Coordinates of C-alpha atoms in Angstrom, one line a residue:
M1 CA -1.0 13.2 -118.5
A2 CA -4.3 12.8 -116.8
K3 CA -5.5 15.6 -114.6
D4 CA -5.5 15.1 -111.0
W5 CA -8.9 16.2 -109.9
Q6 CA -9.1 18.2 -106.7
K7 CA -12.2 17.6 -104.3
N8 CA -13.5 21.3 -104.8
E9 CA -13.1 20.9 -108.7
I10 CA -15.4 17.8 -108.5
T11 CA -17.9 19.6 -106.4
Y12 CA -17.9 22.3 -109.1
L13 CA -18.3 19.8 -111.8
K14 CA -21.3 18.1 -110.0
R15 CA -22.9 21.7 -109.6
Y16 CA -22.5 22.9 -113.1
A17 CA -22.2 20.0 -115.3
E18 CA -25.6 20.4 -116.8
T19 CA -25.3 24.4 -117.0
K20 CA -21.9 25.1 -118.5
S21 CA -20.4 23.8 -121.7
L22 CA -17.3 21.5 -122.1
E23 CA -15.4 24.5 -123.4
E24 CA -16.4 26.6 -120.3
L25 CA -15.5 23.7 -118.0
A26 CA -12.1 22.9 -119.8
E27 CA -11.1 26.6 -119.5
R28 CA -12.1 26.9 -115.9
F29 CA -9.8 23.9 -115.0
D30 CA -7.0 24.5 -117.5
T31 CA -7.5 21.3 -119.3
T32 CA -8.9 19.7 -122.3
Q33 CA -12.5 19.1 -123.2
D34 CA -11.8 15.4 -123.5
E35 CA -10.4 15.3 -119.9
V36 CA -13.6 17.0 -118.7
R37 CA -15.9 14.8 -120.5
H38 CA -14.1 11.7 -119.2
Q39 CA -14.3 13.0 -115.7
L40 CA -18.1 13.8 -116.1
Q41 CA -18.7 10.4 -117.5
G42 CA -16.9 8.9 -114.6
L43 CA -19.2 10.9 -112.2
G44 CA -22.2 9.7 -114.1
L45 CA -23.0 13.2 -115.1
H46 CA -24.7 14.6 -118.2
V47 CA -22.5 16.8 -120.6
K48 CA -23.9 20.0 -121.7
S49 CA -23.7 19.9 -125.5
S50 CA -23.5 23.5 -126.4
A51 CA -22.1 26.7 -124.9
P52 CA -24.3 29.3 -123.4
G53 CA -24.9 32.7 -124.8
G54 CA -22.3 34.2 -122.6
G55 CA -24.5 36.6 -120.9
M56 CA -24.2 37.3 -117.3
Y57 CA -27.2 35.1 -116.3
D58 CA -25.7 32.1 -117.7
D59 CA -23.7 31.8 -114.5
P60 CA -25.9 29.8 -111.9
A61 CA -23.9 31.7 -109.2
V62 CA -26.0 34.8 -110.1
D63 CA -29.0 33.2 -109.0
Q64 CA -27.2 32.1 -105.7
F65 CA -26.1 35.8 -105.3
A66 CA -29.7 37.0 -105.6
E67 CA -30.8 34.5 -102.9
A68 CA -28.0 35.4 -100.7
M69 CA -29.0 39.1 -101.1
K70 CA -32.6 38.4 -99.8
L71 CA -31.1 36.9 -96.7
L72 CA -28.8 39.9 -96.2
Q73 CA -31.7 42.4 -96.6
A74 CA -33.7 40.4 -94.1
G75 CA -31.0 40.8 -91.5
E76 CA -30.1 37.1 -91.5
W77 CA -26.4 37.9 -91.3
A78 CA -25.1 34.4 -90.6
K79 CA -27.2 32.8 -93.3
A80 CA -26.3 35.5 -95.9
K81 CA -22.6 34.9 -95.4
E82 CA -23.0 31.3 -95.7
A83 CA -25.0 31.8 -99.0
F84 CA -22.4 34.2 -100.4
E85 CA -19.5 31.9 -99.9
P86 CA -20.3 29.5 -102.8
V87 CA -20.6 32.6 -105.2
V88 CA -17.1 33.5 -104.3
A89 CA -15.8 30.1 -104.9
D90 CA -17.9 29.2 -107.9
S91 CA -18.7 32.3 -110.1
D92 CA -16.8 32.7 -113.3
L93 CA -17.7 36.4 -113.4
P94 CA -15.1 38.4 -111.3
D95 CA -17.6 41.2 -110.9
V96 CA -20.1 38.9 -109.2
A97 CA -17.5 37.2 -107.1
E98 CA -16.1 40.5 -105.8
R99 CA -19.6 41.7 -104.9
A100 CA -20.2 38.6 -103.1
R101 CA -16.9 39.2 -101.1
Q102 CA -18.1 42.7 -100.2
M103 CA -21.3 41.4 -99.0
I104 CA -19.6 38.9 -97.0
R105 CA -17.6 41.7 -95.2
V106 CA -20.9 43.4 -94.6
A107 CA -22.5 40.2 -93.1
E108 CA -19.3 39.8 -90.9
H109 CA -19.5 43.3 -89.6
H110 CA -23.1 42.9 -88.5
L111 CA -22.4 39.6 -86.9
A112 CA -19.5 41.2 -85.0
A113 CA -21.7 44.2 -83.8
A114 CA -24.5 41.7 -82.7
A115 CA -22.0 39.7 -80.8
K116 CA -20.6 43.0 -79.1
I117 CA -24.1 43.9 -78.1
E118 CA -24.6 40.6 -76.6
D119 CA -21.5 40.6 -74.7
D120 CA -22.3 44.1 -73.4
F121 CA -25.9 42.8 -72.1
L122 CA -24.6 40.0 -70.5
A123 CA -22.1 42.1 -68.6
A124 CA -24.6 44.7 -67.7
V125 CA -26.8 41.9 -66.1
F126 CA -23.8 40.6 -64.3
E127 CA -22.8 43.9 -62.9
K128 CA -26.4 44.7 -61.9
N129 CA -26.8 41.4 -60.1
Q130 CA -23.2 42.1 -58.2
G131 CA -24.8 45.3 -57.1
H132 CA -22.4 47.3 -59.2
F133 CA -25.1 49.7 -60.7
D134 CA -22.8 52.4 -61.9
A135 CA -21.0 49.9 -64.1
A136 CA -24.3 48.3 -65.3
L137 CA -25.7 51.7 -66.1
K138 CA -22.4 52.6 -68.0
L139 CA -22.9 49.7 -70.2
C140 CA -26.7 50.5 -70.7
A141 CA -25.8 54.1 -71.8
K142 CA -23.9 52.6 -74.8
H143 CA -26.9 51.1 -76.3
K144 CA -29.7 53.7 -75.8
D145 CA -31.6 52.3 -78.9
E146 CA -31.6 48.8 -77.7
E147 CA -34.9 47.9 -76.0
R148 CA -33.5 45.4 -73.5
F149 CA -30.7 47.8 -72.3
V150 CA -33.5 50.5 -71.8
Y151 CA -35.6 48.1 -69.6
L152 CA -32.5 47.0 -67.6
E153 CA -31.8 50.6 -67.1
A154 CA -35.2 51.2 -65.7
S155 CA -34.9 48.3 -63.4
I156 CA -31.7 49.6 -62.0
F157 CA -33.1 52.9 -61.3
A158 CA -36.2 51.4 -59.5
L159 CA -33.8 49.3 -57.4
R160 CA -32.0 52.4 -56.3
K161 CA -35.4 54.1 -55.6
N162 CA -34.8 56.5 -58.3
L163 CA -38.3 56.5 -59.3
G164 CA -38.6 59.4 -61.7
D165 CA -35.7 58.1 -63.9
A166 CA -37.1 54.7 -63.6
V167 CA -40.4 55.7 -64.9
T168 CA -38.9 57.7 -67.7
A169 CA -36.8 54.6 -68.9
L170 CA -39.5 52.3 -68.4
T171 CA -41.9 54.4 -70.4
R172 CA -39.5 54.4 -73.2
A173 CA -38.9 50.7 -73.0
V174 CA -42.7 50.1 -73.2
E175 CA -42.9 52.6 -76.3
M176 CA -40.1 50.2 -77.9
N177 CA -42.1 47.1 -77.0
P178 CA -45.5 47.2 -75.2
K179 CA -45.0 43.9 -73.8
N180 CA -42.6 45.5 -71.3
R181 CA -45.3 47.0 -69.4
V182 CA -46.5 43.4 -68.5
Y183 CA -42.9 42.2 -67.8
A184 CA -42.4 45.0 -65.4
Y185 CA -45.6 44.3 -63.7
H186 CA -44.4 41.0 -62.7
D187 CA -40.7 42.0 -62.3
P188 CA -39.7 42.2 -58.6
D189 CA -37.1 45.0 -59.6
F190 CA -40.2 47.4 -59.9
E191 CA -41.9 46.7 -56.7
A192 CA -41.1 50.1 -55.6
I193 CA -42.9 51.9 -58.5
R194 CA -45.8 49.5 -58.2
R195 CA -46.4 50.5 -54.5
K196 CA -46.9 54.1 -55.5
P197 CA -50.6 54.8 -55.6
E198 CA -49.9 57.7 -58.2
L199 CA -48.2 55.3 -60.6
E200 CA -50.7 52.4 -60.5
G201 CA -52.1 53.4 -63.7
F202 CA -48.8 52.9 -65.4
F203 CA -49.1 49.2 -65.4
E204 CA -52.8 49.1 -66.9
V205 CA -52.6 47.3 -70.3
R206 CA -53.7 49.8 -72.8

């Protein structure tokens, strides 16, 4: 009885027809080599004539894994997750597939954390704009190592005329990103600081 080829199986054949042997493909799909050959020919694909040596790097998914790791190490979480998914689906090496699953979980963790930070920042800006300064500062306090939260905290202190804390926070924001000095110079939230003669030098570009 002829095999009923599924869409994902055909996709796999198209990807690996020229890198895997008939024996490997037949074993992968639990069918005969003749059945695989017939399907490949029907798709207009070339058939690999001999089996590879069987080493780890005979699996093309290993190269895909390496490319996905580069994205992960670069902090490209969404792209990395997308790049690891075909490794899980296509690799014949259980260890490689499992490692890819682990890396997908790492990427998902970072994506979730980034989404939470973004949600908190938007919430903090909203609370500030509503005049709920305590609520906004509470959110900022959760992200002391995030430049935009430190800058936002400084702006809230400035609006409260708490100039000492405002300068302290703004100084830290500038240390994290020197451009914040320019942003603050044009930001109406810091008008109270700019009016202080003793603080005029703070806004000089260095």
